[in-house]
PDB file of C-alpha atoms in Angstrom:
ATOM      1  CA  MET A   1      84.923  96.844 106.197  1.00 98.00           C
ATOM      2  CA  LYS A   2      85.942  93.892 108.371  1.00 98.00           C
ATOM      3  CA  ILE A   3      88.769  94.246 110.898  1.00 98.00           C
ATOM      4  CA  ALA A   4      91.402  91.535 111.287  1.00 98.00           C
ATOM      5  CA  PHE A   5      94.287  90.988 113.680  1.00 98.00           C
ATOM      6  CA  ASN A   6      97.690  89.826 112.473  1.00 98.00           C
ATOM      7  CA  GLN A   7      99.591  87.847 115.084  1.00 98.00           C
ATOM      8  CA  ALA A   8     102.866  89.622 114.325  1.00 98.00           C
ATOM      9  CA  THR A   9     101.521  92.399 116.547  1.00 98.00           C
ATOM     10  CA  THR A  10     101.809  90.217 119.683  1.00 98.00           C
ATOM     11  CA  MET A  11     104.266  87.613 118.450  1.00 96.00           C
ATOM     12  CA  LYS A  12     106.863  87.720 121.257  1.00 97.00           C
ATOM     13  CA  TYR A  13     104.815  86.552 124.240  1.00 97.00           C
ATOM     14  CA  SER A  14     101.321  85.582 123.115  1.00 98.00           C
ATOM     15  CA  THR A  15      99.919  82.342 121.750  1.00 98.00           C
ATOM     16  CA  LEU A  16      97.314  81.546 119.149  1.00 98.00           C
ATOM     17  CA  GLN A  17      94.824  80.534 121.846  1.00 98.00           C
ATOM     18  CA  ASN A  18      95.415  83.735 123.800  1.00 98.00           C
ATOM     19  CA  ASP A  19      95.170  85.938 120.715  1.00 98.00           C
ATOM     20  CA  LEU A  20      91.948  84.238 119.661  1.00 98.00           C
ATOM     21  CA  GLU A  21      90.274  84.704 123.033  1.00 98.00           C
ATOM     22  CA  LEU A  22      91.271  88.367 123.301  1.00 98.00           C
ATOM     23  CA  CYS A  23      90.395  89.156 119.691  1.00 98.00           C
ATOM     24  CA  GLU A  24      86.974  87.645 120.314  1.00 98.00           C
ATOM     25  CA  THR A  25      86.592  89.809 123.415  1.00 98.00           C
ATOM     26  CA  TYR A  26      87.418  92.990 121.498  1.00 98.00           C
ATOM     27  CA  GLY A  27      85.205  92.223 118.530  1.00 98.00           C
ATOM     28  CA  TYR A  28      87.593  91.453 115.698  1.00 98.00           C
ATOM     29  CA  ASP A  29      86.050  89.809 112.651  1.00 98.00           C
ATOM     30  CA  PHE A  30      89.143  87.883 111.512  1.00 98.00           C
ATOM     31  CA  ILE A  31      92.580  86.713 112.529  1.00 98.00           C
ATOM     32  CA  GLU A  32      95.653  86.112 110.376  1.00 98.00           C
ATOM     33  CA  ILE A  33      97.350  83.043 111.804  1.00 98.00           C
ATOM     34  CA  ARG A  34     101.141  82.886 111.895  1.00 98.00           C
ATOM     35  CA  LEU A  35     102.619  79.574 110.758  1.00 98.00           C
ATOM     36  CA  ASP A  36     104.918  79.341 113.797  1.00 97.00           C
ATOM     37  CA  LYS A  37     102.063  80.081 116.212  1.00 98.00           C
ATOM     38  CA  LEU A  38      99.922  77.454 114.510  1.00 98.00           C
ATOM     39  CA  ARG A  39     102.618  74.815 114.887  1.00 98.00           C
ATOM     40  CA  ASP A  40     103.012  75.727 118.564  1.00 98.00           C
ATOM     41  CA  TYR A  41      99.245  75.429 119.063  1.00 98.00           C
ATOM     42  CA  LEU A  42      99.159  71.972 117.484  1.00 98.00           C
ATOM     43  CA  ARG A  43     101.689  70.634 119.980  1.00 98.00           C
ATOM     44  CA  GLU A  44      98.964  70.576 122.628  1.00 97.00           C
ATOM     45  CA  HIS A  45      95.762  70.845 120.564  1.00 97.00           C
ATOM     46  CA  THR A  46      94.284  69.414 117.395  1.00 97.00           C
ATOM     47  CA  ALA A  47      92.984  70.952 114.208  1.00 97.00           C
ATOM     48  CA  GLU A  48      89.534  69.880 115.377  1.00 98.00           C
ATOM     49  CA  ASP A  49      89.993  71.907 118.582  1.00 98.00           C
ATOM     50  CA  LEU A  50      90.753  74.975 116.485  1.00 98.00           C
ATOM     51  CA  LYS A  51      87.828  74.335 114.167  1.00 98.00           C
ATOM     52  CA  SER A  52      85.547  73.988 117.167  1.00 98.00           C
ATOM     53  CA  PHE A  53      86.675  77.364 118.488  1.00 98.00           C
ATOM     54  CA  PHE A  54      85.901  79.088 115.191  1.00 98.00           C
ATOM     55  CA  ASP A  55      82.582  77.267 114.895  1.00 98.00           C
ATOM     56  CA  THR A  56      81.451  78.594 118.270  1.00 98.00           C
ATOM     57  CA  HIS A  57      82.812  82.151 118.156  1.00 98.00           C
ATOM     58  CA  LYS A  58      82.377  85.241 116.018  1.00 98.00           C
ATOM     59  CA  ILE A  59      86.009  85.560 114.970  1.00 98.00           C
ATOM     60  CA  LYS A  60      87.060  83.573 111.887  1.00 98.00           C
ATOM     61  CA  PRO A  61      90.405  82.770 110.235  1.00 98.00           C
ATOM     62  CA  TYR A  62      91.242  84.913 107.224  1.00 98.00           C
ATOM     63  CA  ALA A  63      94.791  84.039 106.157  1.00 98.00           C
ATOM     64  CA  PHE A  64      97.936  82.156 107.071  1.00 98.00           C
ATOM     65  CA  ASN A  65     101.228  84.048 107.385  1.00 97.00           C
ATOM     66  CA  ALA A  66     103.399  83.113 105.658  1.00 97.00           C
ATOM     67  CA  LEU A  67     105.355  81.079 103.181  1.00 98.00           C
ATOM     68  CA  GLU A  68     108.563  83.095 103.330  1.00 98.00           C
ATOM     69  CA  PHE A  69     111.289  83.547 100.741  1.00 98.00           C
ATOM     70  CA  VAL A  70     109.695  81.349  98.124  1.00 98.00           C
ATOM     71  CA  THR A  71     111.879  82.358  95.156  1.00 98.00           C
ATOM     72  CA  PHE A  72     115.468  81.592  94.126  1.00 98.00           C
ATOM     73  CA  ARG A  73     115.604  78.585  96.455  1.00 98.00           C
ATOM     74  CA  ASP A  74     117.755  75.482  96.191  1.00 97.00           C
ATOM     75  CA  LYS A  75     116.121  72.074  95.839  1.00 97.00           C
ATOM     76  CA  ASP A  76     115.837  71.364  99.569  1.00 98.00           C
ATOM     77  CA  GLY A  77     114.625  74.862 100.372  1.00 97.00           C
ATOM     78  CA  TYR A  78     111.960  74.747  97.695  1.00 98.00           C
ATOM     79  CA  GLN A  79     110.789  71.325  98.863  1.00 98.00           C
ATOM     80  CA  GLN A  80     110.274  72.804 102.341  1.00 98.00           C
ATOM     81  CA  ILE A  81     108.117  75.525 100.787  1.00 98.00           C
ATOM     82  CA  ILE A  82     106.019  72.862  99.052  1.00 98.00           C
ATOM     83  CA  ASP A  83     105.697  70.853 102.283  1.00 98.00           C
ATOM     84  CA  ASP A  84     104.620  73.943 104.225  1.00 98.00           C
ATOM     85  CA  LEU A  85     102.154  74.843 101.487  1.00 98.00           C
ATOM     86  CA  GLN A  86     100.560  71.411 101.657  1.00 98.00           C
ATOM     87  CA  PHE A  87     100.286  71.678 105.452  1.00 98.00           C
ATOM     88  CA  LEU A  88      98.616  75.092 105.235  1.00 98.00           C
ATOM     89  CA  CYS A  89      96.287  73.965 102.459  1.00 98.00           C
ATOM     90  CA  GLN A  90      95.160  71.024 104.572  1.00 98.00           C
ATOM     91  CA  MET A  91      94.687  73.245 107.612  1.00 98.00           C
ATOM     92  CA  GLY A  92      92.877  75.787 105.485  1.00 98.00           C
ATOM     93  CA  GLU A  93      90.527  73.142 104.180  1.00 97.00           C
ATOM     94  CA  ALA A  94      89.739  72.071 107.755  1.00 97.00           C
ATOM     95  CA  LEU A  95      89.256  75.627 109.024  1.00 98.00           C
ATOM     96  CA  ALA A  96      87.647  77.232 105.961  1.00 98.00           C
ATOM     97  CA  CYS A  97      90.643  79.570 105.586  1.00 98.00           C
ATOM     98  CA  SER A  98      91.597  79.895 101.940  1.00 97.00           C
ATOM     99  CA  THR A  99      94.301  82.598 101.814  1.00 98.00           C
ATOM    100  CA  ILE A 100      98.041  82.029 102.222  1.00 98.00           C
ATOM    101  CA  VAL A 101     100.502  84.928 102.195  1.00 98.00           C
ATOM    102  CA  VAL A 102     103.718  84.328 100.244  1.00 98.00           C
ATOM    103  CA  VAL A 103     106.837  86.465 100.592  1.00 98.00           C
ATOM    104  CA  PRO A 104     109.574  86.870  97.952  1.00 98.00           C
ATOM    105  CA  THR A 105     113.246  86.354  98.761  1.00 98.00           C
ATOM    106  CA  PHE A 106     115.728  88.976  99.986  1.00 98.00           C
ATOM    107  CA  ASP A 107     119.410  89.445  99.110  1.00 98.00           C
ATOM    108  CA  ILE A 108     119.318  87.493  95.864  1.00 98.00           C
ATOM    109  CA  GLY A 109     122.297  89.173  94.192  1.00 96.00           C
ATOM    110  CA  ASP A 110     122.441  90.820  90.787  1.00 96.00           C
ATOM    111  CA  TYR A 111     119.305  89.487  89.119  1.00 98.00           C
ATOM    112  CA  THR A 112     117.581  91.866  86.740  1.00 98.00           C
ATOM    113  CA  ARG A 113     113.980  92.983  87.165  1.00 97.00           C
ATOM    114  CA  SER A 114     112.976  90.778  84.239  1.00 98.00           C
ATOM    115  CA  GLN A 115     114.706  87.752  85.785  1.00 98.00           C
ATOM    116  CA  ILE A 116     112.995  88.445  89.115  1.00 98.00           C
ATOM    117  CA  LYS A 117     109.639  88.714  87.369  1.00 98.00           C
ATOM    118  CA  GLU A 118     110.197  85.455  85.508  1.00 98.00           C
ATOM    119  CA  GLU A 119     111.257  83.522  88.622  1.00 98.00           C
ATOM    120  CA  THR A 120     108.535  84.928  90.866  1.00 98.00           C
ATOM    121  CA  ALA A 121     105.820  84.293  88.289  1.00 98.00           C
ATOM    122  CA  ARG A 122     107.081  80.751  87.740  1.00 98.00           C
ATOM    123  CA  VAL A 123     107.062  79.928  91.444  1.00 98.00           C
ATOM    124  CA  LEU A 124     103.652  81.502  92.032  1.00 98.00           C
ATOM    125  CA  HIS A 125     102.192  79.549  89.131  1.00 98.00           C
ATOM    126  CA  GLU A 126     103.627  76.248  90.425  1.00 98.00           C
ATOM    127  CA  LEU A 127     102.506  76.837  94.001  1.00 98.00           C
ATOM    128  CA  ALA A 128      99.070  78.033  92.900  1.00 98.00           C
ATOM    129  CA  GLU A 129      98.652  74.867  90.845  1.00 98.00           C
ATOM    130  CA  LEU A 130      99.340  72.805  93.974  1.00 98.00           C
ATOM    131  CA  ALA A 131      96.961  74.945  96.048  1.00 98.00           C
ATOM    132  CA  GLN A 132      94.104  74.872  93.542  1.00 98.00           C
ATOM    133  CA  PRO A 133      92.619  71.477  94.511  1.00 98.00           C
ATOM    134  CA  TYR A 134      92.219  72.736  98.105  1.00 98.00           C
ATOM    135  CA  GLY A 135      90.469  75.909  97.016  1.00 98.00           C
ATOM    136  CA  ALA A 136      93.402  77.906  98.377  1.00 98.00           C
ATOM    137  CA  ARG A 137      94.692  81.198  97.016  1.00 98.00           C
ATOM    138  CA  LEU A 138      98.098  82.846  97.271  1.00 99.00           C
ATOM    139  CA  ALA A 139      98.686  86.499  98.167  1.00 99.00           C
ATOM    140  CA  LEU A 140     102.077  87.889  97.135  1.00 99.00           C
ATOM    141  CA  GLU A 141     103.427  90.373  99.698  1.00 98.00           C
ATOM    142  CA  PHE A 142     106.023  92.784  98.362  1.00 98.00           C
ATOM    143  CA  CYS A 143     108.330  94.108 101.096  1.00 98.00           C
ATOM    144  CA  GLY A 144     109.429  97.739 101.032  1.00 98.00           C
ATOM    145  CA  TYR A 145     113.135  97.182 101.646  1.00 98.00           C
ATOM    146  CA  PRO A 146     115.857  97.845  99.061  1.00 98.00           C
ATOM    147  CA  ASN A 147     117.183  94.294  99.417  1.00 98.00           C
ATOM    148  CA  CYS A 148     113.842  92.551  98.774  1.00 98.00           C
ATOM    149  CA  SER A 149     113.521  91.150  95.265  1.00 98.00           C
ATOM    150  CA  VAL A 150     109.950  92.494  94.967  1.00 98.00           C
ATOM    151  CA  ASN A 151     109.660  95.772  96.852  1.00 98.00           C
ATOM    152  CA  THR A 152     107.001  98.002  95.260  1.00 98.00           C
ATOM    153  CA  PHE A 153     103.295  97.668  94.581  1.00 98.00           C
ATOM    154  CA  ASP A 154     103.621  98.080  90.811  1.00 98.00           C
ATOM    155  CA  GLN A 155     106.341  95.414  90.584  1.00 98.00           C
ATOM    156  CA  ALA A 156     104.249  92.928  92.557  1.00 98.00           C
ATOM    157  CA  TYR A 157     101.061  93.755  90.686  1.00 98.00           C
ATOM    158  CA  ASP A 158     102.824  93.291  87.356  1.00 98.00           C
ATOM    159  CA  ILE A 159     103.951  89.825  88.452  1.00 98.00           C
ATOM    160  CA  VAL A 160     100.444  88.894  89.589  1.00 98.00           C
ATOM    161  CA  LYS A 161      99.074  89.994  86.203  1.00 98.00           C
ATOM    162  CA  GLU A 162     101.729  87.878  84.481  1.00 98.00           C
ATOM    163  CA  VAL A 163     100.698  84.794  86.474  1.00 98.00           C
ATOM    164  CA  ASN A 164      97.070  85.476  85.492  1.00 98.00           C
ATOM    165  CA  ARG A 165      95.399  82.997  87.823  1.00 98.00           C
ATOM    166  CA  ASP A 166      92.220  83.497  89.819  1.00 98.00           C
ATOM    167  CA  ASN A 167      93.902  82.150  92.943  1.00 98.00           C
ATOM    168  CA  VAL A 168      96.913  84.496  92.851  1.00 98.00           C
ATOM    169  CA  GLY A 169      96.645  88.053  94.140  1.00 98.00           C
ATOM    170  CA  ILE A 170      98.527  90.621  96.172  1.00 98.00           C
ATOM    171  CA  VAL A 171      98.979  91.830  99.735  1.00 98.00           C
ATOM    172  CA  LEU A 172      98.799  95.592 100.103  1.00 98.00           C
ATOM    173  CA  ASP A 173     100.694  96.470 103.270  1.00 98.00           C
ATOM    174  CA  CYS A 174     100.525 100.227 103.933  1.00 98.00           C
ATOM    175  CA  PHE A 175     103.987 100.187 105.547  1.00 98.00           C
ATOM    176  CA  HIS A 176     105.615  98.458 102.602  1.00 98.00           C
ATOM    177  CA  PHE A 177     103.685 100.667 100.167  1.00 98.00           C
ATOM    178  CA  HIS A 178     105.078 103.773 101.871  1.00 98.00           C
ATOM    179  CA  ALA A 179     108.588 102.484 102.579  1.00 98.00           C
ATOM    180  CA  MET A 180     109.791 102.337  98.949  1.00 98.00           C
ATOM    181  CA  ASN A 181     107.563 105.103  97.551  1.00 98.00           C
ATOM    182  CA  SER A 182     104.994 102.960  95.763  1.00 98.00           C
ATOM    183  CA  ARG A 183     102.712 105.208  93.724  1.00 98.00           C
ATOM    184  CA  ILE A 184      99.103 105.888  94.610  1.00 98.00           C
ATOM    185  CA  GLN A 185      98.206 105.991  90.910  1.00 98.00           C
ATOM    186  CA  ASP A 186      99.219 102.336  90.607  1.00 98.00           C
ATOM    187  CA  LEU A 187      96.747 101.479  93.345  1.00 98.00           C
ATOM    188  CA  GLN A 188      94.118 103.642  91.639  1.00 98.00           C
ATOM    189  CA  ASN A 189      94.529 101.506  88.511  1.00 98.00           C
ATOM    190  CA  ALA A 190      94.405  98.156  90.329  1.00 98.00           C
ATOM    191  CA  ASP A 191      91.638  95.588  90.105  1.00 98.00           C
ATOM    192  CA  PRO A 192      90.235  95.377  93.662  1.00 98.00           C
ATOM    193  CA  THR A 193      89.520  91.666  93.245  1.00 98.00           C
ATOM    194  CA  LYS A 194      93.297  91.081  93.080  1.00 98.00           C
ATOM    195  CA  LEU A 195      93.794  92.651  96.520  1.00 98.00           C
ATOM    196  CA  PHE A 196      93.538  89.535  98.654  1.00 98.00           C
ATOM    197  CA  VAL A 197      94.826  91.074 101.920  1.00 98.00           C
ATOM    198  CA  VAL A 198      95.277  94.655 103.169  1.00 98.00           C
ATOM    199  CA  HIS A 199      97.603  95.263 106.119  1.00 98.00           C
ATOM    200  CA  ILE A 200      97.131  98.547 107.953  1.00 98.00           C
ATOM    201  CA  ASP A 201      99.881 100.164 110.018  1.00 98.00           C
ATOM    202  CA  ASP A 202     101.868 103.382 110.263  1.00 98.00           C
ATOM    203  CA  CYS A 203     105.527 104.260 110.730  1.00 98.00           C
ATOM    204  CA  GLU A 204     108.131 106.755 111.805  1.00 98.00           C
ATOM    205  CA  ASP A 205     109.180 109.454 109.326  1.00 98.00           C
ATOM    206  CA  LEU A 206     112.390 108.005 107.890  1.00 98.00           C
ATOM    207  CA  PRO A 207     113.800 108.422 104.354  1.00 97.00           C
ATOM    208  CA  VAL A 208     112.946 106.063 101.516  1.00 97.00           C
ATOM    209  CA  GLY A 209     114.839 102.808 101.891  1.00 97.00           C
ATOM    210  CA  ALA A 210     115.630 103.311 105.599  1.00 98.00           C
ATOM    211  CA  LEU A 211     112.437 101.963 107.173  1.00 98.00           C
ATOM    212  CA  ARG A 212     112.339  98.535 108.793  1.00 98.00           C
ATOM    213  CA  ASP A 213     109.624  96.611 110.619  1.00 97.00           C
ATOM    214  CA  HIS A 214     110.595  97.937 114.048  1.00 97.00           C
ATOM    215  CA  HIS A 215     109.743 101.475 112.889  1.00 98.00           C
ATOM    216  CA  ARG A 216     106.034 100.641 112.626  1.00 98.00           C
ATOM    217  CA  VAL A 217     103.586 102.480 114.897  1.00 98.00           C
ATOM    218  CA  TRP A 218      99.816 102.463 115.468  1.00 98.00           C
ATOM    219  CA  PRO A 219      97.665 103.628 112.551  1.00 98.00           C
ATOM    220  CA  GLY A 220      97.274 107.398 112.608  1.00 97.00           C
ATOM    221  CA  GLU A 221     100.392 108.004 114.705  1.00 98.00           C
ATOM    222  CA  GLY A 222     102.983 108.109 111.933  1.00 98.00           C
ATOM    223  CA  ALA A 223     104.011 109.414 108.515  1.00 98.00           C
ATOM    224  CA  ILE A 224     102.069 107.153 106.125  1.00 98.00           C
ATOM    225  CA  ASP A 225      99.388 108.855 104.053  1.00 98.00           C
ATOM    226  CA  LEU A 226      96.692 106.442 105.162  1.00 98.00           C
ATOM    227  CA  ASP A 227      94.026 108.880 104.027  1.00 98.00           C
ATOM    228  CA  SER A 228      95.161 108.568 100.403  1.00 98.00           C
ATOM    229  CA  ILE A 229      95.441 104.780 100.578  1.00 98.00           C
ATOM    230  CA  LEU A 230      92.072 104.227 102.247  1.00 98.00           C
ATOM    231  CA  SER A 231      90.243 106.744 100.065  1.00 98.00           C
ATOM    232  CA  THR A 232      91.714 105.075  96.987  1.00 98.00           C
ATOM    233  CA  LEU A 233      90.597 101.655  98.209  1.00 98.00           C
ATOM    234  CA  ARG A 234      87.093 103.058  98.598  1.00 98.00           C
ATOM    235  CA  GLU A 235      87.187 104.638  95.131  1.00 98.00           C
ATOM    236  CA  ILE A 236      88.234 101.424  93.373  1.00 98.00           C
ATOM    237  CA  GLY A 237      85.546  99.454  95.183  1.00 98.00           C
ATOM    238  CA  TYR A 238      87.562  97.506  97.746  1.00 98.00           C
ATOM    239  CA  ARG A 239      85.425  96.657 100.795  1.00 97.00           C
ATOM    240  CA  ASP A 240      86.748  93.355 102.176  1.00 98.00           C
ATOM    241  CA  MET A 241      89.080  93.696 105.158  1.00 98.00           C
ATOM    242  CA  VAL A 242      92.027  95.429 106.769  1.00 98.00           C
ATOM    243  CA  SER A 243      94.364  93.665 109.151  1.00 98.00           C
ATOM    244  CA  ILE A 244      96.458  95.436 111.781  1.00 98.00           C
ATOM    245  CA  GLU A 245     100.061  94.213 111.510  1.00 98.00           C
ATOM    246  CA  LEU A 246     102.895  95.683 113.552  1.00 97.00           C
ATOM    247  CA  PHE A 247     106.303  94.253 114.403  1.00 97.00           C
ATOM    248  CA  ARG A 248     107.276  96.922 116.936  1.00 97.00           C
ATOM    249  CA  PRO A 249     109.332  95.497 119.847  1.00 97.00           C
ATOM    250  CA  GLU A 250     108.000  98.225 122.165  1.00 97.00           C
ATOM    251  CA  TYR A 251     104.448  96.937 121.683  1.00 98.00           C
ATOM    252  CA  TRP A 252     105.551  93.323 122.158  1.00 98.00           C
ATOM    253  CA  GLU A 253     106.509  94.262 125.719  1.00 98.00           C
ATOM    254  CA  TRP A 254     103.033  95.559 126.521  1.00 98.00           C
ATOM    255  CA  ASP A 255     100.406  93.438 128.197  1.00 98.00           C
ATOM    256  CA  VAL A 256      98.892  91.404 125.353  1.00 98.00           C
ATOM    257  CA  GLU A 257      95.345  92.475 126.135  1.00 98.00           C
ATOM    258  CA  ARG A 258      96.340  96.140 125.995  1.00 98.00           C
ATOM    259  CA  THR A 259      98.035  95.621 122.626  1.00 98.00           C
ATOM    260  CA  ILE A 260      95.013  93.922 121.105  1.00 98.00           C
ATOM    261  CA  ARG A 261      92.658  96.577 122.478  1.00 98.00           C
ATOM    262  CA  VAL A 262      94.734  99.520 121.239  1.00 98.00           C
ATOM    263  CA  ALA A 263      95.223  97.832 117.868  1.00 98.00           C
ATOM    264  CA  LYS A 264      91.463  97.612 117.405  1.00 98.00           C
ATOM    265  CA  GLU A 265      90.806 101.166 118.565  1.00 98.00           C
ATOM    266  CA  THR A 266      93.457 102.823 116.406  1.00 98.00           C
ATOM    267  CA  THR A 267      92.520 100.797 113.346  1.00 98.00           C
ATOM    268  CA  GLU A 268      88.828 101.593 113.637  1.00 98.00           C
ATOM    269  CA  ASN A 269      89.520 105.287 114.220  1.00 98.00           C
ATOM    270  CA  ILE A 270      91.254 105.495 110.841  1.00 98.00           C
ATOM    271  CA  VAL A 271      89.112 103.089 108.833  1.00 98.00           C
ATOM    272  CA  ARG A 272      85.708 104.469 109.860  1.00 97.00           C
ATOM    273  CA  LYS A 273      86.569 107.767 108.143  1.00 97.00           C
ATOM    274  CA  TYR A 274      86.135 105.959 104.821  1.00 98.00           C
ATOM    275  CA  PHE A 275      84.210 102.742 105.472  1.00 98.00           C
ATOM    276  CA  GLU A 276      81.387 101.410 107.558  1.00 97.00           C
ATOM    277  CA  ILE A 277      82.885  99.015 110.125  1.00 96.00           C
ATOM    278  CA  GLY A 278      81.559  95.468 110.345  1.00 87.00           C
TER     279      GLY A 278
END
């Protein structure tokens, strides 16, 4: 199993360059690049500078995070999604990074589950068609909040099956899986090739529907049944990667090097119980 670092874990004070150098130091295999951090990097560097770094170091790019709130948009909002997609596809082509995380919209009002499925599938199909010539693939990330239009694993997986494209899959985030009581049997029945990204994390022990990003904690220090999730991933044949992703303000205040080091240690301590690391 490869270990990746998601830049949300250090997003307040760090930079892409700093994260890359420290992740290289601590032996990460991959990084998930935040769109905002990438734009900041390109103010003083070029795409060729970034490519050169990856060409000369162990760490490689795995995914871009994220095209956010892609559904139920007005004309201008949807055009911005398309523009951002094209930018990420071009960057992905230059950096050999083919995966783009897409996030459904929150607070959409009284749409039915069938209407949400229809809209989300439509948008994913259109965006995937635009991404196809670049060799890019889209990973739908359900968010385990009551006000997110797609908030459980089975709902997201059903939409991905409806789209039925090779370049559309799902993000399994352990926090979001736990937060709205997604069912382990749905993961047991999933096709592992449709799991494009796995985010590993843990969280405080709050009731269903009450958890938010700031409740995340290091893997193994919270209430998520990571043993069930990781053992199920092993059973269905998933072996690709896990990416540590926390949005905890307490950790943002730490020294960045300490955060990246502890993230690697806690992730490996959990993952190596079920997978060979590396």
